[in-house]
XYZ file of C-alpha atoms in Angstrom:
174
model
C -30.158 -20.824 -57.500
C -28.539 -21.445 -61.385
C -31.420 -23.556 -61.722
C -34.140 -21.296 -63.691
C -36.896 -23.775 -63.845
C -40.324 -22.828 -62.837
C -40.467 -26.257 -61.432
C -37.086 -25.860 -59.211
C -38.097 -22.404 -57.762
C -42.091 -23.960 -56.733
C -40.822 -26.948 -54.723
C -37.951 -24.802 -52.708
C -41.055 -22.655 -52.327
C -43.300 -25.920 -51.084
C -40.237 -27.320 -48.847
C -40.232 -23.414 -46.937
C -38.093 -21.788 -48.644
C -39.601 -17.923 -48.226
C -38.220 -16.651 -51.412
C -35.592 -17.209 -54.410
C -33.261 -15.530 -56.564
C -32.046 -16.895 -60.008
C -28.340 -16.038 -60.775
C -27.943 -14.332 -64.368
C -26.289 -17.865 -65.575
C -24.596 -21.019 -64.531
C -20.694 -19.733 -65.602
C -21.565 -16.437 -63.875
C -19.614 -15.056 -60.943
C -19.621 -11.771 -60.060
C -22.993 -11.355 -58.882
C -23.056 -8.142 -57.860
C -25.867 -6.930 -59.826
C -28.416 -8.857 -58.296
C -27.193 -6.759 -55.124
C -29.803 -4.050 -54.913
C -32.299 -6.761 -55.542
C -31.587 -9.340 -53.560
C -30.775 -6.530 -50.438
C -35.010 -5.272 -51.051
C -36.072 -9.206 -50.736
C -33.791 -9.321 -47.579
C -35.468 -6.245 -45.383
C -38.540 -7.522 -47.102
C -38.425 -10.719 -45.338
C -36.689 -9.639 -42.142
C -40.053 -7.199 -41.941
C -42.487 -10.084 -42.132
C -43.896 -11.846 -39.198
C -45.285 -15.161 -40.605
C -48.377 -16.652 -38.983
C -49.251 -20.254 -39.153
C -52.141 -20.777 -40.575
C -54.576 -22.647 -38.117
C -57.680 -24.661 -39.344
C -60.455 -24.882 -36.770
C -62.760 -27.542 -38.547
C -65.422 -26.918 -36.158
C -65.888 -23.090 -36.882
C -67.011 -23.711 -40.685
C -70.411 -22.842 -41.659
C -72.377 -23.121 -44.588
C -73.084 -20.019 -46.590
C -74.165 -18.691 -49.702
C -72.456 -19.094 -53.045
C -70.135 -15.673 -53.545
C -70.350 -14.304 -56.824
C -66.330 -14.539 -56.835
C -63.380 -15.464 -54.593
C -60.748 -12.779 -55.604
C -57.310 -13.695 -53.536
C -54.367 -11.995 -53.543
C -50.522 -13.177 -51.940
C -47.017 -12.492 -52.510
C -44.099 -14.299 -50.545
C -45.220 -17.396 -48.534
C -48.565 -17.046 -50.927
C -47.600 -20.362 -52.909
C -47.885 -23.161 -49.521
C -51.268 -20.959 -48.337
C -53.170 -21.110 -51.250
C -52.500 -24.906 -51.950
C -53.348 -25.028 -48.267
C -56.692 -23.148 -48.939
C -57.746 -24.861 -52.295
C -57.102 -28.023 -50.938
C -59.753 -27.027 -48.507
C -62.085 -25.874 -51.526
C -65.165 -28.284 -52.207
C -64.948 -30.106 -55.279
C -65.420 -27.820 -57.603
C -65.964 -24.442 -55.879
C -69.927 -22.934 -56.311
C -68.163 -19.762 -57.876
C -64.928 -18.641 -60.184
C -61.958 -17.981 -58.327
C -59.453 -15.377 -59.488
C -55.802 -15.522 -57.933
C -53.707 -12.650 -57.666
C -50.105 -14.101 -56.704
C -46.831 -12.209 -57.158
C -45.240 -14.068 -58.942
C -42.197 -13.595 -62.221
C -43.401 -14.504 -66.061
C -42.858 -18.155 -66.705
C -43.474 -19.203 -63.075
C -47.344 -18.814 -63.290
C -48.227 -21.108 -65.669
C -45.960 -23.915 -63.416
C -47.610 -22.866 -60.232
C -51.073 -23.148 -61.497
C -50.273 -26.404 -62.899
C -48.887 -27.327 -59.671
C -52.033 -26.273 -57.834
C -54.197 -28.165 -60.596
C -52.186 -31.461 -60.113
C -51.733 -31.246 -55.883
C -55.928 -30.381 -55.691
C -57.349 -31.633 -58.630
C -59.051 -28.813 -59.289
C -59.578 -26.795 -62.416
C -56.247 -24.222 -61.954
C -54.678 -22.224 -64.828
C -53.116 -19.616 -65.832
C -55.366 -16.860 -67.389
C -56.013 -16.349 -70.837
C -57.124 -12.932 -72.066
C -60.987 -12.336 -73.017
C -61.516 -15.702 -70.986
C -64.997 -15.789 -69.855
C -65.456 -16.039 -65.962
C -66.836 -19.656 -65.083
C -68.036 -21.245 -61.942
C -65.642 -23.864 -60.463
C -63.035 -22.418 -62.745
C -59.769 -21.262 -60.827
C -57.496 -18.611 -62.685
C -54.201 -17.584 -61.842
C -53.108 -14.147 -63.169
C -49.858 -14.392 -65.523
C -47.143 -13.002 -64.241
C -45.436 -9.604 -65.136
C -49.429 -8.775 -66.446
C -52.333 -7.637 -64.114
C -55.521 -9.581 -64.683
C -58.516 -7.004 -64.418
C -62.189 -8.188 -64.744
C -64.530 -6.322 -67.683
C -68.570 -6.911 -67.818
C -70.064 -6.847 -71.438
C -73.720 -8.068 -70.823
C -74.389 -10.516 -68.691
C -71.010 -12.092 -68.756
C -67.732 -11.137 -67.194
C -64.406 -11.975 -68.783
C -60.695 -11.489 -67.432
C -58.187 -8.956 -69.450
C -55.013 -9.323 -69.140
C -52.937 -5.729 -69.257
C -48.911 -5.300 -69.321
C -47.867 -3.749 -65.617
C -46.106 -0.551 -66.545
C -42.404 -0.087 -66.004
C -43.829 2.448 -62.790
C -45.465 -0.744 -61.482
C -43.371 -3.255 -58.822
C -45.462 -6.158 -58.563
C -47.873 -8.013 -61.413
C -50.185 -9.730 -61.077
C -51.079 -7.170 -58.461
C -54.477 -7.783 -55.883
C -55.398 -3.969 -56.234
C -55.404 -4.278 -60.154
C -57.557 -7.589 -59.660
């Protein structure tokens, strides 16, 4: 796509689109340095076997308050986890720290895009921020968010991925 937008990239994302590639710019056309790129997203995909996701409403039980829900996604993360918090009870008993891979500047769109589709308390994480029940963080992207006890209170860091690292924010990090 030319079109850069946050915005443009999450709702080709929400109509099915599995993936997208920005060009450099709109009077651009020899492309060929997004080849190696956009040839890794390519096997990528043509490796993946997606699953529908399948909702038995009968199956649910009712448990215990966890002291965390840590998820992590990459491609085809965006639909399931507005699938999943949609699903969420209003607001969750515990914090919920997402983990999707995901470039800068498109983080702070898709949590507001979560926030306004469940209305649920979705953002994008600020350093040193304090770990909350009902609160649901999304980690910025190009940064890992890590969690760091001091007391009897937990707060999220955000850290830089290296130049060694591929994807931020990454699950393993989280």
């Amino acid at each position: 796509t030319s079109d850069a937008r946050p915005e443009a990239a999450l709702q080709a994302l929400d109509l099915g689109a599995r993936d997208f590639v920005v060009k450099p710019g709109p009077r651009v056309t020899d492309l060929s340095a997004l080849g190696p790129g956009l040839v890794a997203k390519v096997h990528g995909l043509a490796s993946e076997q997606p699953q529908p996701m399948v909702w038995d409403e009968s199956s649910q039980v009712e448990v215990p308050a966890p002291g965390l829900i840590a998820i992590g996604a990459s491609t085809g993360g965006p639909g399931a986890l507005r699938d999943i918090l949609e699903r969420f009870e209003r607001p969750p008993r515990c914090p919920v720290a997402i983990a999707q891979h995901m470039p800068f500047r498109f983080t702070r769109a898709f949590a507001d895009r979560l926030a306004r589709s469940t209305g649920l308390d979705v953002r994008e994480v600020e350093d040193e921020e304090p770990l909350r029940t009902g609160a649901i963080r999304v980690g910025r992207g190009g940064a890992h968010m890590r969690l760091e006890a001091r007391g009897d209170e937990v707060f999220y860091r955000v850290h830089e991925k290296s130049s060694a690292e591929r994807w931020a924010p990454s699950v393993d990090a989280l």
